[in-house]
Amino acid sequence: MPSDQSVNALLDTLSRRADRDREVSVADVISDIGDRGIGPLLFVPALLVLSPLGAIPVVPSLFAVALFLIAVQSLFGERRIWLPQVVRERAVEEDSIRQATKRLRPWADRLDRLFGPRLKALTTRPVQKAAAVLAALLCLSVPPLELVPFAALVPMLAIALLGLAITLNDGILMAVALTGAGVALIGSVWLLISG
């Protein structure tokens, strides 16, 4: 697969940003990975929430807002993603990004080995739009789920899988991700109703 279509390439991009700046904002992440399409724009923020960075209060909700806006804009074919200034300017220290990318590196190696372009019929534009709709719906569940310890990780994991499938152009992974997103959405709604 092309080097810029790997998970390690995305982590390399984040690491380079952390090496340059004392703080890394949401706008920095969007700027650095936005030219690679909707897949990385869904995958990277969701992946960061799944790292220790997601344990910081309000971070999952902040990223959920950004991911929701990204998913909705992608449905309308927007190539340049707009985010409100309050979201764009939110930043974390470079050390947090560096630690997150370091912890994620072994997983990135495994993902790059296991997944890649295959069954491309399940990675077409209509399927990607369906993935964006599911991602947007999952984002809506994150802020209330953040009140339940670790519950916000479930929708973020599903969003990360959707983004990864698009990024790596892997139809088999897309089938798994769509199924997982559906289950996560049902589970999130159930948690919200029963909680």
C-alpha atoms as a printed R data frame, in Angstrom:
    type eleno elety resid chain resno       x      y      z
1   ATOM     1    CA   MET     A     1   0.000  0.000  0.000
2   ATOM     2    CA   PRO     A     2   1.244  3.565 -0.528
3   ATOM     3    CA   SER     A     3   3.268  4.717  2.461
4   ATOM     4    CA   ASP     A     4   0.922  7.602  3.225
5   ATOM     5    CA   GLN     A     5  -2.008  5.152  3.447
6   ATOM     6    CA   SER     A     6  -0.623  3.324  6.472
7   ATOM     7    CA   VAL     A     7  -1.389  3.765 10.142
8   ATOM     8    CA   ASN     A     8   2.314  4.287 10.859
9   ATOM     9    CA   ALA     A     9   2.408  7.152  8.337
10  ATOM    10    CA   LEU     A    10  -0.413  8.865 10.220
11  ATOM    11    CA   LEU     A    11   1.394  8.426 13.543
12  ATOM    12    CA   ASP     A    12   4.580  9.759 11.930
13  ATOM    13    CA   THR     A    13   2.669 12.873 10.886
14  ATOM    14    CA   LEU     A    14   1.432 13.419 14.444
15  ATOM    15    CA   SER     A    15   4.903 12.821 15.878
16  ATOM    16    CA   ARG     A    16   6.441 15.383 13.512
17  ATOM    17    CA   ARG     A    17   3.855 17.939 14.627
18  ATOM    18    CA   ALA     A    18   4.599 17.182 18.300
19  ATOM    19    CA   ASP     A    19   8.327 17.642 17.604
20  ATOM    20    CA   ARG     A    20   7.663 21.094 16.091
21  ATOM    21    CA   ASP     A    21   5.098 22.581 18.474
22  ATOM    22    CA   ARG     A    22   4.662 22.774 22.253
23  ATOM    23    CA   GLU     A    23   0.929 22.256 21.824
24  ATOM    24    CA   VAL     A    24  -0.986 20.387 19.139
25  ATOM    25    CA   SER     A    25  -4.439 21.710 18.319
26  ATOM    26    CA   VAL     A    26  -7.376 20.071 16.590
27  ATOM    27    CA   ALA     A    27  -6.717 22.464 13.674
28  ATOM    28    CA   ASP     A    28  -3.115 21.197 13.459
29  ATOM    29    CA   VAL     A    29  -4.274 17.573 13.226
30  ATOM    30    CA   ILE     A    30  -6.884 18.424 10.560
31  ATOM    31    CA   SER     A    31  -4.330 20.420  8.594
32  ATOM    32    CA   ASP     A    32  -1.728 17.656  8.711
33  ATOM    33    CA   ILE     A    33  -3.954 14.724  7.718
34  ATOM    34    CA   GLY     A    34  -6.875 16.382  5.914
35  ATOM    35    CA   ASP     A    35  -5.447 15.924  2.434
36  ATOM    36    CA   ARG     A    36  -5.661 12.141  2.829
37  ATOM    37    CA   GLY     A    37  -9.460 12.040  2.750
38  ATOM    38    CA   ILE     A    38 -12.220 11.254  5.215
39  ATOM    39    CA   GLY     A    39 -10.701  7.990  6.496
40  ATOM    40    CA   PRO     A    40  -7.788  9.501  8.449
41  ATOM    41    CA   LEU     A    41  -9.983 12.403  9.582
42  ATOM    42    CA   LEU     A    42 -12.247  9.870 11.300
43  ATOM    43    CA   PHE     A    43  -9.542  7.443 12.351
44  ATOM    44    CA   VAL     A    44  -6.894  9.677 13.953
45  ATOM    45    CA   PRO     A    45  -9.100 11.701 16.337
46  ATOM    46    CA   ALA     A    46 -10.991  8.563 17.405
47  ATOM    47    CA   LEU     A    47  -7.696  6.742 17.903
48  ATOM    48    CA   LEU     A    48  -6.389  9.576 20.076
49  ATOM    49    CA   VAL     A    49  -9.481  9.279 22.281
50  ATOM    50    CA   LEU     A    50  -8.776  5.548 22.633
51  ATOM    51    CA   SER     A    51  -5.257  6.359 23.865
52  ATOM    52    CA   PRO     A    52  -4.535  7.649 27.404
53  ATOM    53    CA   LEU     A    53  -5.374 11.095 26.047
54  ATOM    54    CA   GLY     A    54  -9.040 10.060 26.151
55  ATOM    55    CA   ALA     A    55  -8.889  9.838 29.953
56  ATOM    56    CA   ILE     A    56  -8.654 13.639 30.168
57  ATOM    57    CA   PRO     A    57 -12.128 14.965 31.030
58  ATOM    58    CA   VAL     A    58 -14.036 16.558 28.119
59  ATOM    59    CA   VAL     A    59 -11.492 15.341 25.506
60  ATOM    60    CA   PRO     A    60 -13.830 12.597 24.184
61  ATOM    61    CA   SER     A    61 -16.678 15.107 23.825
62  ATOM    62    CA   LEU     A    62 -14.423 17.670 22.154
63  ATOM    63    CA   PHE     A    63 -13.240 15.134 19.606
64  ATOM    64    CA   ALA     A    64 -16.823 13.895 19.157
65  ATOM    65    CA   VAL     A    65 -17.892 17.417 18.128
66  ATOM    66    CA   ALA     A    66 -15.018 17.615 15.646
67  ATOM    67    CA   LEU     A    67 -15.742 14.130 14.284
68  ATOM    68    CA   PHE     A    68 -19.453 14.899 13.938
69  ATOM    69    CA   LEU     A    69 -18.719 18.020 11.886
70  ATOM    70    CA   ILE     A    70 -16.168 16.153  9.761
71  ATOM    71    CA   ALA     A    71 -18.599 13.286  9.074
72  ATOM    72    CA   VAL     A    72 -21.499 15.592  8.178
73  ATOM    73    CA   GLN     A    73 -19.377 17.783  5.909
74  ATOM    74    CA   SER     A    74 -17.987 14.731  4.129
75  ATOM    75    CA   LEU     A    75 -21.551 13.678  3.302
76  ATOM    76    CA   PHE     A    76 -21.919 16.879  1.313
77  ATOM    77    CA   GLY     A    77 -18.609 16.383 -0.467
78  ATOM    78    CA   GLU     A    78 -16.745 19.156  1.340
79  ATOM    79    CA   ARG     A    79 -13.033 18.869  0.684
80  ATOM    80    CA   ARG     A    80 -12.033 21.624  3.080
81  ATOM    81    CA   ILE     A    81 -13.291 20.864  6.582
82  ATOM    82    CA   TRP     A    82 -14.676 23.709  8.679
83  ATOM    83    CA   LEU     A    83 -14.694 23.534 12.463
84  ATOM    84    CA   PRO     A    84 -15.760 26.213 14.953
85  ATOM    85    CA   GLN     A    85 -12.865 28.233 16.316
86  ATOM    86    CA   VAL     A    86 -13.462 26.975 19.861
87  ATOM    87    CA   VAL     A    87 -12.930 23.393 18.600
88  ATOM    88    CA   ARG     A    88 -10.076 24.228 16.201
89  ATOM    89    CA   GLU     A    89  -8.081 25.976 18.915
90  ATOM    90    CA   ARG     A    90  -8.387 23.237 21.523
91  ATOM    91    CA   ALA     A    91  -4.923 21.827 22.065
92  ATOM    92    CA   VAL     A    92  -3.015 19.284 24.097
93  ATOM    93    CA   GLU     A    93   0.633 19.381 25.067
94  ATOM    94    CA   GLU     A    94   3.087 17.862 22.637
95  ATOM    95    CA   ASP     A    95   4.190 15.399 25.308
96  ATOM    96    CA   SER     A    96   0.671 13.921 25.441
97  ATOM    97    CA   ILE     A    97   0.701 13.438 21.662
98  ATOM    98    CA   ARG     A    98   4.181 11.927 21.810
99  ATOM    99    CA   GLN     A    99   3.158  9.457 24.536
100 ATOM   100    CA   ALA     A   100  -0.062  8.547 22.703
101 ATOM   101    CA   THR     A   101   1.749  7.863 19.414
102 ATOM   102    CA   LYS     A   102   4.404  5.832 21.223
103 ATOM   103    CA   ARG     A   103   1.761  3.644 22.884
104 ATOM   104    CA   LEU     A   104  -0.135  3.227 19.622
105 ATOM   105    CA   ARG     A   105   2.941  2.305 17.534
106 ATOM   106    CA   PRO     A   106   2.875 -1.483 18.222
107 ATOM   107    CA   TRP     A   107  -0.811 -1.532 17.275
108 ATOM   108    CA   ALA     A   108  -0.067  0.449 14.124
109 ATOM   109    CA   ASP     A   109   2.540 -2.116 13.089
110 ATOM   110    CA   ARG     A   110   0.009 -4.935 13.512
111 ATOM   111    CA   LEU     A   111  -2.752 -3.080 11.675
112 ATOM   112    CA   ASP     A   112  -0.475 -2.243  8.743
113 ATOM   113    CA   ARG     A   113   0.515 -5.911  8.461
114 ATOM   114    CA   LEU     A   114  -3.015 -7.312  8.748
115 ATOM   115    CA   PHE     A   115  -5.049 -4.907  6.621
116 ATOM   116    CA   GLY     A   116  -4.765 -3.378  3.184
117 ATOM   117    CA   PRO     A   117  -6.561 -2.878 -0.116
118 ATOM   118    CA   ARG     A   118  -9.004 -5.735 -0.779
119 ATOM   119    CA   LEU     A   119 -12.696 -6.260 -1.579
120 ATOM   120    CA   LYS     A   120 -12.850 -2.705 -2.890
121 ATOM   121    CA   ALA     A   121 -16.573 -2.965 -3.654
122 ATOM   122    CA   LEU     A   122 -17.112 -2.303  0.062
123 ATOM   123    CA   THR     A   123 -14.971  0.859  0.064
124 ATOM   124    CA   THR     A   124 -16.793  2.768 -2.682
125 ATOM   125    CA   ARG     A   125 -18.124  6.303 -2.178
126 ATOM   126    CA   PRO     A   126 -21.683  5.199 -1.230
127 ATOM   127    CA   VAL     A   127 -20.316  2.839  1.427
128 ATOM   128    CA   GLN     A   128 -18.057  5.609  2.738
129 ATOM   129    CA   LYS     A   129 -21.109  7.876  2.988
130 ATOM   130    CA   ALA     A   130 -22.945  5.197  4.985
131 ATOM   131    CA   ALA     A   131 -19.894  4.987  7.259
132 ATOM   132    CA   ALA     A   132 -19.970  8.792  7.698
133 ATOM   133    CA   VAL     A   133 -23.663  8.663  8.686
134 ATOM   134    CA   LEU     A   134 -22.948  5.975 11.292
135 ATOM   135    CA   ALA     A   135 -19.952  7.942 12.578
136 ATOM   136    CA   ALA     A   136 -22.073 11.099 12.951
137 ATOM   137    CA   LEU     A   137 -24.745  9.184 14.888
138 ATOM   138    CA   LEU     A   138 -22.134  7.604 17.139
139 ATOM   139    CA   CYS     A   139 -20.630 11.037 17.864
140 ATOM   140    CA   LEU     A   140 -23.965 12.223 19.216
141 ATOM   141    CA   SER     A   141 -23.815  9.535 21.894
142 ATOM   142    CA   VAL     A   142 -20.335 10.421 23.183
143 ATOM   143    CA   PRO     A   143 -21.016 13.489 25.396
144 ATOM   144    CA   PRO     A   144 -23.698 11.815 27.523
145 ATOM   145    CA   LEU     A   145 -21.745  8.541 27.603
146 ATOM   146    CA   GLU     A   146 -18.740 10.385 28.989
147 ATOM   147    CA   LEU     A   147 -20.599 10.500 32.310
148 ATOM   148    CA   VAL     A   148 -20.243  6.691 32.508
149 ATOM   149    CA   PRO     A   149 -16.582  5.684 33.006
150 ATOM   150    CA   PHE     A   150 -15.050  4.408 29.762
151 ATOM   151    CA   ALA     A   151 -18.429  4.157 27.991
152 ATOM   152    CA   ALA     A   152 -17.441  6.815 25.423
153 ATOM   153    CA   LEU     A   153 -14.704  4.475 24.210
154 ATOM   154    CA   VAL     A   154 -17.274  2.149 22.604
155 ATOM   155    CA   PRO     A   155 -18.534  4.584 19.941
156 ATOM   156    CA   MET     A   156 -14.995  5.933 19.445
157 ATOM   157    CA   LEU     A   157 -13.694  2.427 18.762
158 ATOM   158    CA   ALA     A   158 -16.407  1.942 16.134
159 ATOM   159    CA   ILE     A   159 -15.573  5.306 14.532
160 ATOM   160    CA   ALA     A   160 -11.862  4.421 14.535
161 ATOM   161    CA   LEU     A   161 -12.622  1.136 12.734
162 ATOM   162    CA   LEU     A   162 -14.718  2.921 10.106
163 ATOM   163    CA   GLY     A   163 -11.946  5.453  9.527
164 ATOM   164    CA   LEU     A   164  -9.303  2.724  9.396
165 ATOM   165    CA   ALA     A   165 -11.264  0.723  6.808
166 ATOM   166    CA   ILE     A   166 -11.567  3.806  4.591
167 ATOM   167    CA   THR     A   167  -7.916  4.785  5.123
168 ATOM   168    CA   LEU     A   168  -6.584  1.336  4.241
169 ATOM   169    CA   ASN     A   169  -9.173  0.737  1.502
170 ATOM   170    CA   ASP     A   170 -10.037 -2.614  3.069
171 ATOM   171    CA   GLY     A   171 -13.520 -3.911  2.259
172 ATOM   172    CA   ILE     A   172 -13.370 -6.839  4.656
173 ATOM   173    CA   LEU     A   173 -12.458 -4.483  7.497
174 ATOM   174    CA   MET     A   174 -15.275 -2.177  6.320
175 ATOM   175    CA   ALA     A   175 -17.811 -5.003  6.677
176 ATOM   176    CA   VAL     A   176 -16.563 -5.648 10.213
177 ATOM   177    CA   ALA     A   177 -16.535 -1.906 10.997
178 ATOM   178    CA   LEU     A   178 -20.077 -1.326  9.716
179 ATOM   179    CA   THR     A   179 -21.339 -4.255 11.785
180 ATOM   180    CA   GLY     A   180 -19.407 -3.049 14.827
181 ATOM   181    CA   ALA     A   181 -20.703  0.501 14.371
182 ATOM   182    CA   GLY     A   182 -24.281 -0.764 14.231
183 ATOM   183    CA   VAL     A   183 -23.779 -2.786 17.417
184 ATOM   184    CA   ALA     A   184 -22.033  0.175 19.118
185 ATOM   185    CA   LEU     A   185 -24.887  2.494 18.144
186 ATOM   186    CA   ILE     A   186 -27.512  0.116 19.539
187 ATOM   187    CA   GLY     A   187 -25.418 -0.395 22.684
188 ATOM   188    CA   SER     A   188 -24.911  3.346 23.152
189 ATOM   189    CA   VAL     A   189 -28.631  4.042 22.805
190 ATOM   190    CA   TRP     A   190 -29.394  1.243 25.258
191 ATOM   191    CA   LEU     A   191 -26.865  2.651 27.783
192 ATOM   192    CA   LEU     A   192 -28.361  6.117 27.452
193 ATOM   193    CA   ILE     A   193 -31.946  4.887 27.857
194 ATOM   194    CA   SER     A   194 -31.238  2.482 30.721
195 ATOM   195    CA   GLY     A   195 -28.775  4.822 32.498
